[in-house]
Tab-separated table of N, CA and C in Angstrom:
chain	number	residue	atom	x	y	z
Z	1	UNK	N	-2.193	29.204	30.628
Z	1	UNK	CA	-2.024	28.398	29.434
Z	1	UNK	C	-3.218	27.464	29.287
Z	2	UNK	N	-4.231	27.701	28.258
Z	2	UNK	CA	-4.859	26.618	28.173
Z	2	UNK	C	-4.428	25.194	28.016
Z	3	UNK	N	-5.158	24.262	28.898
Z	3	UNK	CA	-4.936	22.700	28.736
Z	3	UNK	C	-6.031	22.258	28.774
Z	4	UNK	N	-6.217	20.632	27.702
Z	4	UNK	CA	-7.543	19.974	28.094
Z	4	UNK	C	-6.430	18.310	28.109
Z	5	UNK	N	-6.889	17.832	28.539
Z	5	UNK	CA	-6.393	16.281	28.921
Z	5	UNK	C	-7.193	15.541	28.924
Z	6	UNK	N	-7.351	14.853	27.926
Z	6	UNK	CA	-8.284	13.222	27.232
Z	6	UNK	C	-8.094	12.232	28.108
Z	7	UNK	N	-8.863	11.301	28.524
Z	7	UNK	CA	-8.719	10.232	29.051
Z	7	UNK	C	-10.191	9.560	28.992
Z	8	UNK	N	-9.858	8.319	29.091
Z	8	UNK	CA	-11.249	7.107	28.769
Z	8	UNK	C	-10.957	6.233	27.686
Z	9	UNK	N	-10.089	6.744	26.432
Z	9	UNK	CA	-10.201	5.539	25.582
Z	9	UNK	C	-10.148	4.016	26.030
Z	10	UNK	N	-9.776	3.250	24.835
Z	10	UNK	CA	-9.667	2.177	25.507
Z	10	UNK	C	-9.589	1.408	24.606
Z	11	UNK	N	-9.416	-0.514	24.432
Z	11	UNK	CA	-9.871	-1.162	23.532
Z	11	UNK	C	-11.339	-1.885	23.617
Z	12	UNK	N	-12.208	-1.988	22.743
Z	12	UNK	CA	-13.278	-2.574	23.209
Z	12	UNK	C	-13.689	-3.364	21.620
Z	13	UNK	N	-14.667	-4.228	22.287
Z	13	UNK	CA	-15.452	-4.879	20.814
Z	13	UNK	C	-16.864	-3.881	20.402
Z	14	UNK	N	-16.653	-4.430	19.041
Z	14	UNK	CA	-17.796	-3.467	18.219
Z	14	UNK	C	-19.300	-3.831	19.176
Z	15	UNK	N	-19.845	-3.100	19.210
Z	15	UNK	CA	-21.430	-3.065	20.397
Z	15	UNK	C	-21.009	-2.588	21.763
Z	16	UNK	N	-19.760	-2.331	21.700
Z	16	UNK	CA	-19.229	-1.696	23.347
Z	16	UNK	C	-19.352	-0.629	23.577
Z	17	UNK	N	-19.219	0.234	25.102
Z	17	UNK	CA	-19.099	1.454	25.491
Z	17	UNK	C	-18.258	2.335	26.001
Z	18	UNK	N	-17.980	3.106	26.139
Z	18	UNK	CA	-16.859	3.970	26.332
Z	18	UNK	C	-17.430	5.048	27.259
Z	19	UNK	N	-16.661	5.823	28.148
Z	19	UNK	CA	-17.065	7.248	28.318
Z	19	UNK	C	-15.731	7.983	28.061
Z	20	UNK	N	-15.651	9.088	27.673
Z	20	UNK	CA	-14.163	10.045	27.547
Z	20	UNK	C	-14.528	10.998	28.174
Z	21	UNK	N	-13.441	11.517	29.063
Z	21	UNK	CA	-13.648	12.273	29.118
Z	21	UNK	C	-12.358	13.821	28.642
Z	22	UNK	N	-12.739	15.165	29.183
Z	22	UNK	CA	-11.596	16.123	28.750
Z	22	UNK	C	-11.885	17.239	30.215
Z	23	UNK	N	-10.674	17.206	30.403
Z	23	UNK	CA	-10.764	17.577	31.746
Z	23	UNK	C	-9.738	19.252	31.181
Z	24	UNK	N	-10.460	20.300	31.593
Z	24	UNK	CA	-9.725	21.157	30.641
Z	24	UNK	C	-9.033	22.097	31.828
Z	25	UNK	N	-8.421	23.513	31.936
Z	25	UNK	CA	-7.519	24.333	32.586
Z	25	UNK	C	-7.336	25.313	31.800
Z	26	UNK	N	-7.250	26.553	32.277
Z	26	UNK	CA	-6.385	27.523	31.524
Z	26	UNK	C	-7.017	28.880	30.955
Z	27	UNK	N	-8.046	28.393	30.883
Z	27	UNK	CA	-9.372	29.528	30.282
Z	27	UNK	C	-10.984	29.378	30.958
Z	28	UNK	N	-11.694	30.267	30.711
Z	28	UNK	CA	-12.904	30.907	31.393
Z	28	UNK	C	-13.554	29.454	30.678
Z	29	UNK	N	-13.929	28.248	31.498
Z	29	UNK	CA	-14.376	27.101	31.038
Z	29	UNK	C	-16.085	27.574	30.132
Z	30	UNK	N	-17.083	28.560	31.334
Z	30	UNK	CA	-18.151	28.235	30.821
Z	30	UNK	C	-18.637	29.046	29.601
Z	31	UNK	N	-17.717	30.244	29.610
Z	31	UNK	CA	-17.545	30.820	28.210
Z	31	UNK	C	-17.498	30.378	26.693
Z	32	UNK	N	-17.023	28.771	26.851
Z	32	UNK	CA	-16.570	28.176	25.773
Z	32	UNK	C	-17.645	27.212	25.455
Z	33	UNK	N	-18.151	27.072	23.662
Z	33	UNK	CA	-18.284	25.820	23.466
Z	33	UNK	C	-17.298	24.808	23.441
Z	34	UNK	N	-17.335	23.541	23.634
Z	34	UNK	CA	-16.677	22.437	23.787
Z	34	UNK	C	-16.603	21.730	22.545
Z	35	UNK	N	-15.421	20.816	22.380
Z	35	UNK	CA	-16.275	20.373	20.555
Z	35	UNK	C	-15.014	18.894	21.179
Z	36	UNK	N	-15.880	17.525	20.931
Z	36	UNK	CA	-15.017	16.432	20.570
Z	36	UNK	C	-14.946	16.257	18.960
Z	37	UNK	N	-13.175	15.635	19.186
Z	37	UNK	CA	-12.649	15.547	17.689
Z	37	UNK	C	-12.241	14.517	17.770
Z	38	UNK	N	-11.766	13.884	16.456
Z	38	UNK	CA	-11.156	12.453	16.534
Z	38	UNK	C	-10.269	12.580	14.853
Z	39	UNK	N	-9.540	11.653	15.041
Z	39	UNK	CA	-8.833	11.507	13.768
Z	39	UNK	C	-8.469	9.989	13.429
Z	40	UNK	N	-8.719	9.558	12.750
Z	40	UNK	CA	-7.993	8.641	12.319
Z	40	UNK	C	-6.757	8.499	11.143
Z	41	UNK	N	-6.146	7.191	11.144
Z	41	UNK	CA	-4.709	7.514	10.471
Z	41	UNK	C	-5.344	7.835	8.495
Z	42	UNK	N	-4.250	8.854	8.081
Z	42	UNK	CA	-4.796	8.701	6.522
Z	42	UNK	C	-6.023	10.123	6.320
Z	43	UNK	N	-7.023	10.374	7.678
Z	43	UNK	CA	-8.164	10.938	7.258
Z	43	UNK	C	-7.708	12.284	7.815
Z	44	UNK	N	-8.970	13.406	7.827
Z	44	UNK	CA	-8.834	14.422	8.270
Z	44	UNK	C	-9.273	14.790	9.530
Z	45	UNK	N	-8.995	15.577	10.845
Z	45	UNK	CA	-9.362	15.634	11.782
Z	45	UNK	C	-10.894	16.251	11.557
Z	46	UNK	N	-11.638	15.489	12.530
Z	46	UNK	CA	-13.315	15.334	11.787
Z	46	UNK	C	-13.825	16.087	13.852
Z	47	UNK	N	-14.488	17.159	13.373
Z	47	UNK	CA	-15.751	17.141	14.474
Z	47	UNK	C	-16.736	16.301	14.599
Z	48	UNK	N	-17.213	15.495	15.789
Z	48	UNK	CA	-18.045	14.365	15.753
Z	48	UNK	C	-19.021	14.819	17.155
Z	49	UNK	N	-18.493	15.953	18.174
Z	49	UNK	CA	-19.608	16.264	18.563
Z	49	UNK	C	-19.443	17.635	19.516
Z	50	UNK	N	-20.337	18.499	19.594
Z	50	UNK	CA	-20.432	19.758	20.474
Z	50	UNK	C	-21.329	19.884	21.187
Z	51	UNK	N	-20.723	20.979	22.518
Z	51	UNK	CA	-21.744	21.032	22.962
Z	51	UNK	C	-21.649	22.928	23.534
Z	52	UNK	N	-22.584	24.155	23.507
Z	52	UNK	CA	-22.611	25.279	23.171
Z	52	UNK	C	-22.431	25.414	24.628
Z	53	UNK	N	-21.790	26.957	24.914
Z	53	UNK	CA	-21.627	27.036	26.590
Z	53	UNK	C	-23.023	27.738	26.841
Z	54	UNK	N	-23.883	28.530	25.896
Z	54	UNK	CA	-24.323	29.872	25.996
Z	54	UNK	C	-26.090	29.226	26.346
Z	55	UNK	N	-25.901	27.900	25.785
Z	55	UNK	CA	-27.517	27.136	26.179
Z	55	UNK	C	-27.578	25.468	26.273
Z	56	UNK	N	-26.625	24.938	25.964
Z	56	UNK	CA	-26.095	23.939	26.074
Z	56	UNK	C	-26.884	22.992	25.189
Z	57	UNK	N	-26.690	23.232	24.309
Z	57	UNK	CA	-27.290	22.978	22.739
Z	57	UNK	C	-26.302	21.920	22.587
Z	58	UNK	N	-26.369	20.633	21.931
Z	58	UNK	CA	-25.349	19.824	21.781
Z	58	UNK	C	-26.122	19.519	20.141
Z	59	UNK	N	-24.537	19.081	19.270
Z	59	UNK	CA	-24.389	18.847	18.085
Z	59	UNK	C	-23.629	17.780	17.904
Z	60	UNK	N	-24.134	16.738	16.542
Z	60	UNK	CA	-23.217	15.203	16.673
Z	60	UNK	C	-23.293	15.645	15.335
Z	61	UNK	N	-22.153	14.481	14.464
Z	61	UNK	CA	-22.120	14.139	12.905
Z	61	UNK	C	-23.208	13.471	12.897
Z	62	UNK	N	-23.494	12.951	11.656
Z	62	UNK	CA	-24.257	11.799	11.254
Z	62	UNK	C	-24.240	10.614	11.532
Z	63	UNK	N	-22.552	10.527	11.273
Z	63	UNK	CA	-21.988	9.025	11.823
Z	63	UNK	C	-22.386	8.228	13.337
Z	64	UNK	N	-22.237	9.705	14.048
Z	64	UNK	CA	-22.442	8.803	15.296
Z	64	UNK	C	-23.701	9.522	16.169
Z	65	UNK	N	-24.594	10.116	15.471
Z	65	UNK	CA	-26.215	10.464	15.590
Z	65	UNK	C	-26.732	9.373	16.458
Z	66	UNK	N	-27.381	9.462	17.323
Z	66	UNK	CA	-27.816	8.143	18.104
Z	66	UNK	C	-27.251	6.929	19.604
Z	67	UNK	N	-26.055	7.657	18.934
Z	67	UNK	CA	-24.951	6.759	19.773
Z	67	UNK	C	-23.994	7.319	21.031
Z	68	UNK	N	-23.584	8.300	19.897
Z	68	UNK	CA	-22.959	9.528	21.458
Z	68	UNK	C	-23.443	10.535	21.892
Z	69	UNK	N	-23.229	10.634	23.280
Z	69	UNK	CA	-23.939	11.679	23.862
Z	69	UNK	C	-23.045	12.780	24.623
Z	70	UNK	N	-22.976	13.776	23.982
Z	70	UNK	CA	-21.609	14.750	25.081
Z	70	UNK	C	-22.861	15.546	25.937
Z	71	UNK	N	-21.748	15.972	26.922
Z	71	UNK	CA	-22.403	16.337	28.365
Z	71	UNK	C	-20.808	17.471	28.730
Z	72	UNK	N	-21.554	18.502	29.441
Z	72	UNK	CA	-20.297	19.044	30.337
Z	72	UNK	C	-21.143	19.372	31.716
Z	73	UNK	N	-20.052	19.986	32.673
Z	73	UNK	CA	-19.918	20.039	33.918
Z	73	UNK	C	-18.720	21.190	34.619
Z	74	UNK	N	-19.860	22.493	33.856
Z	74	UNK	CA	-19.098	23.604	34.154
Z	74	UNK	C	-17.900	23.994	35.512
Z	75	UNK	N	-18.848	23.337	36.735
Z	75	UNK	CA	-18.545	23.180	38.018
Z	75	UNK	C	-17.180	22.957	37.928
Z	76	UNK	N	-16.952	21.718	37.561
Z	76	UNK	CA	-15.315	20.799	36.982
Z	76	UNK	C	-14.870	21.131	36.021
Z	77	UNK	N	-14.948	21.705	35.200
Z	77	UNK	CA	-14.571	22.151	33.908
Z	77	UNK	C	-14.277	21.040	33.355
Z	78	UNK	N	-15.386	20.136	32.949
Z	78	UNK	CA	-15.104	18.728	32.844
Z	78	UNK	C	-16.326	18.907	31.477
Z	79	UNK	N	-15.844	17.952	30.269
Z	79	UNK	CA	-17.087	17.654	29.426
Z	79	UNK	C	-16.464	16.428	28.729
Z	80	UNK	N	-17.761	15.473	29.023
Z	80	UNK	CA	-17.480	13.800	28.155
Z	80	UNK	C	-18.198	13.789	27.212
Z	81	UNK	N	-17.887	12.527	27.138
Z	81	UNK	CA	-17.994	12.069	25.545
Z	81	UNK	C	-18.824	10.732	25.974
Z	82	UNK	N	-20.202	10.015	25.885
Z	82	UNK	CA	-20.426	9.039	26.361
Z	82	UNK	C	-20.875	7.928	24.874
Z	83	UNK	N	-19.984	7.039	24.735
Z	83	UNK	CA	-20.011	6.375	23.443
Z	83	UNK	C	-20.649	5.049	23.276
Z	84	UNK	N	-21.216	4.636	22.817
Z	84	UNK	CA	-22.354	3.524	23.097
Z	84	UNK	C	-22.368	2.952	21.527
Z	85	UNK	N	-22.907	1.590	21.776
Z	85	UNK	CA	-22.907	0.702	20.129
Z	85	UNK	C	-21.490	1.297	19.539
Z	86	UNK	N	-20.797	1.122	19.970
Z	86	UNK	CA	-18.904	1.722	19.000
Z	86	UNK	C	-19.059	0.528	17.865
Z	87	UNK	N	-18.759	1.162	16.968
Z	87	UNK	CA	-18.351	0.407	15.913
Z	87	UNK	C	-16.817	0.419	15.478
Z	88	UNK	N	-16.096	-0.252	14.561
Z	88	UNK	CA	-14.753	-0.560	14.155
Z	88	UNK	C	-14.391	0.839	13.381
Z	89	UNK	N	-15.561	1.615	12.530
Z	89	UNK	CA	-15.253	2.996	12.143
Z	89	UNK	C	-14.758	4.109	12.963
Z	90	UNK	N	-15.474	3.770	14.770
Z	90	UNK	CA	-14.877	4.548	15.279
Z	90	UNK	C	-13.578	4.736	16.050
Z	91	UNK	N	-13.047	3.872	15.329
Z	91	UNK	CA	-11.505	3.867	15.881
Z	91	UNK	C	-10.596	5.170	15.175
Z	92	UNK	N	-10.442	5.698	16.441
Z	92	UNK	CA	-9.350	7.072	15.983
Z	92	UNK	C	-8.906	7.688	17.272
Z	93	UNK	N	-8.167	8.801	17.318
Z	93	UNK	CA	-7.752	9.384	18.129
Z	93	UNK	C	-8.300	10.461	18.797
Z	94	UNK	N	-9.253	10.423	20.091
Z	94	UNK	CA	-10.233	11.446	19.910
Z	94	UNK	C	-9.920	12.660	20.800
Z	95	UNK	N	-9.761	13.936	20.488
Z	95	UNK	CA	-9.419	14.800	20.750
Z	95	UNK	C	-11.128	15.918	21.485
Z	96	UNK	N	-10.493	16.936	22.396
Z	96	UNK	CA	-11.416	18.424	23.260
Z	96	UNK	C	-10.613	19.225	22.599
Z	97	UNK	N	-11.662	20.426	22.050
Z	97	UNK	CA	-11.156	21.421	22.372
Z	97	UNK	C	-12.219	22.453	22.326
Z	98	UNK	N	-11.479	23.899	23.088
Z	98	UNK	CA	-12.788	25.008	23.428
Z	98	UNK	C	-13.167	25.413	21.661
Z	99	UNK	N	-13.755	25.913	21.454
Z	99	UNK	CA	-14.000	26.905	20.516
Z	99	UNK	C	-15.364	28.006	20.405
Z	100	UNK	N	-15.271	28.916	20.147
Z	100	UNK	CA	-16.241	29.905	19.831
Z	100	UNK	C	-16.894	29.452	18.587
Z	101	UNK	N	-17.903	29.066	18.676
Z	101	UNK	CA	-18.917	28.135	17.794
Z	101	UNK	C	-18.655	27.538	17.646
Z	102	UNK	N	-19.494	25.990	17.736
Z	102	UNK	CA	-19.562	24.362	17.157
Z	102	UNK	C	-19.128	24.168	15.713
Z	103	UNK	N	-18.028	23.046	15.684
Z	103	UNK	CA	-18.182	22.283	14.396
Z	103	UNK	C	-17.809	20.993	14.606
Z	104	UNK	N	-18.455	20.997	13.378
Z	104	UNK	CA	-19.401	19.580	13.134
Z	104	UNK	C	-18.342	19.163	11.321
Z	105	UNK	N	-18.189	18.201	12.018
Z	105	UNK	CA	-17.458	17.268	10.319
Z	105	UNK	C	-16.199	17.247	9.713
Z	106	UNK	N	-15.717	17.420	8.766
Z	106	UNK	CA	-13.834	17.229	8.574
Z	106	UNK	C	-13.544	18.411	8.381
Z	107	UNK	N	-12.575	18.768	9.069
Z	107	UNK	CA	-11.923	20.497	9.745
Z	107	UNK	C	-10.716	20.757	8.191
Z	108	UNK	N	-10.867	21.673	8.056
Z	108	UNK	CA	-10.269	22.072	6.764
Z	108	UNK	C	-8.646	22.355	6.995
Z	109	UNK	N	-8.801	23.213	8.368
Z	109	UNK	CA	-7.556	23.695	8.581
Z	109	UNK	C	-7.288	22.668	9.900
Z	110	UNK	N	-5.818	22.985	10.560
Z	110	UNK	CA	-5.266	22.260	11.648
Z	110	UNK	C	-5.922	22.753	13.002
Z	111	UNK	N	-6.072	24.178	13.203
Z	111	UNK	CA	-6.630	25.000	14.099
Z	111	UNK	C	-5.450	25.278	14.794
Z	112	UNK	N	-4.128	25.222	14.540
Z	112	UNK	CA	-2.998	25.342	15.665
Z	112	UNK	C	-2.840	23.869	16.464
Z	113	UNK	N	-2.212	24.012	17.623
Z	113	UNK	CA	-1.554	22.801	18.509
Z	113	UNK	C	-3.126	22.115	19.093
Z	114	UNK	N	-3.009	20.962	18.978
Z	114	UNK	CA	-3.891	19.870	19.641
Z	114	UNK	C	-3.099	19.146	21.026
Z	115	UNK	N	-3.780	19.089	21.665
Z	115	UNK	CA	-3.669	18.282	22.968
Z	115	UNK	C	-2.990	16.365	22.377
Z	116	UNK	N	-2.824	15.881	23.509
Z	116	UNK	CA	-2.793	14.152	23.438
Z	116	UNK	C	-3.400	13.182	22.836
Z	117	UNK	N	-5.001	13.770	23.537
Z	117	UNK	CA	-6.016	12.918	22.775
Z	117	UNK	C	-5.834	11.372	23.020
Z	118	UNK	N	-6.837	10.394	23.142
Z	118	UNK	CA	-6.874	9.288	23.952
Z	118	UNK	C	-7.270	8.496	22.977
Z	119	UNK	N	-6.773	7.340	22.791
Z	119	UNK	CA	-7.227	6.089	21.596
Z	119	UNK	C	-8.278	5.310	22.148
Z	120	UNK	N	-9.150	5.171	20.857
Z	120	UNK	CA	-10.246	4.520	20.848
Z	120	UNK	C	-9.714	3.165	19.599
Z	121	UNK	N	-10.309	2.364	20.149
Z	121	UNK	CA	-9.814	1.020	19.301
Z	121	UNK	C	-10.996	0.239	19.751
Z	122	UNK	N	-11.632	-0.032	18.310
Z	122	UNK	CA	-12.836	-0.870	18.069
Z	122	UNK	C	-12.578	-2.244	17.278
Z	123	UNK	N	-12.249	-3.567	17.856
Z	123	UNK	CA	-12.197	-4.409	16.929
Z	123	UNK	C	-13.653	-5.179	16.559
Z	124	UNK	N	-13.809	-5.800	15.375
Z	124	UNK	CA	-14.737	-6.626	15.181
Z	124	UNK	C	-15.080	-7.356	15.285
């Protein structure tokens, strides 16, 4: 059964840092690109960053261009999320999951069942 399990959120002030990570199970880890997601309440579940299994090509939104940096660790079947300058926008619920090609930006469809996913809370 695939599993990935979020952990790292946290509360912090705007200029703070974070690391997340997604600690995954269940499937051929290095086969997979990786993709962090996040949602906030009201919006659509948004890709904000990937990273490719096949060369390890990593992809961010715009929003947070500069700021986050994902990383994996085939070994562990482990891939974070390292979040730096957080702002109050990035407060949401941020979700792993595998997928066969990266995306990047607000997901049209649900994709099926999502994991827990770990809160990020940015006050100002």
């Amino acid at each position: 059964e695939v599993q990935v399990v979020e952990s790292g959120g946290g509360l912090v002030q705007a200029g703070g840092s974070l690391r997340l990570t997604c600690a995954a199970s269940g499937f051929t880890f290095e086969d997979y690109d990786i993709g962090w997601f996040r949602q906030a309440p009201g919006e659509a579940r948004e890709g904000v960053s990937c990273i490719r299994s096949s060369d390890g090509r990593t992809y961010y939104g715009d929003s947070v261009k500069g700021r986050f940096t994902i990383s994996r660790d085939n070994a562990k079947n482990t891939v974070y999320l390292q979040m730096n300058n957080l702002k109050p926008e990035d407060t949401a619920v941020y979700y792993c999951r595998p997928f066969t090609g990266c995306v990047i930006g607000p997901l049209k469809g649900d994709f099926g069942s999502w994991g827990r996913g770990t809160q990020v809370t940015v006050s100002s």
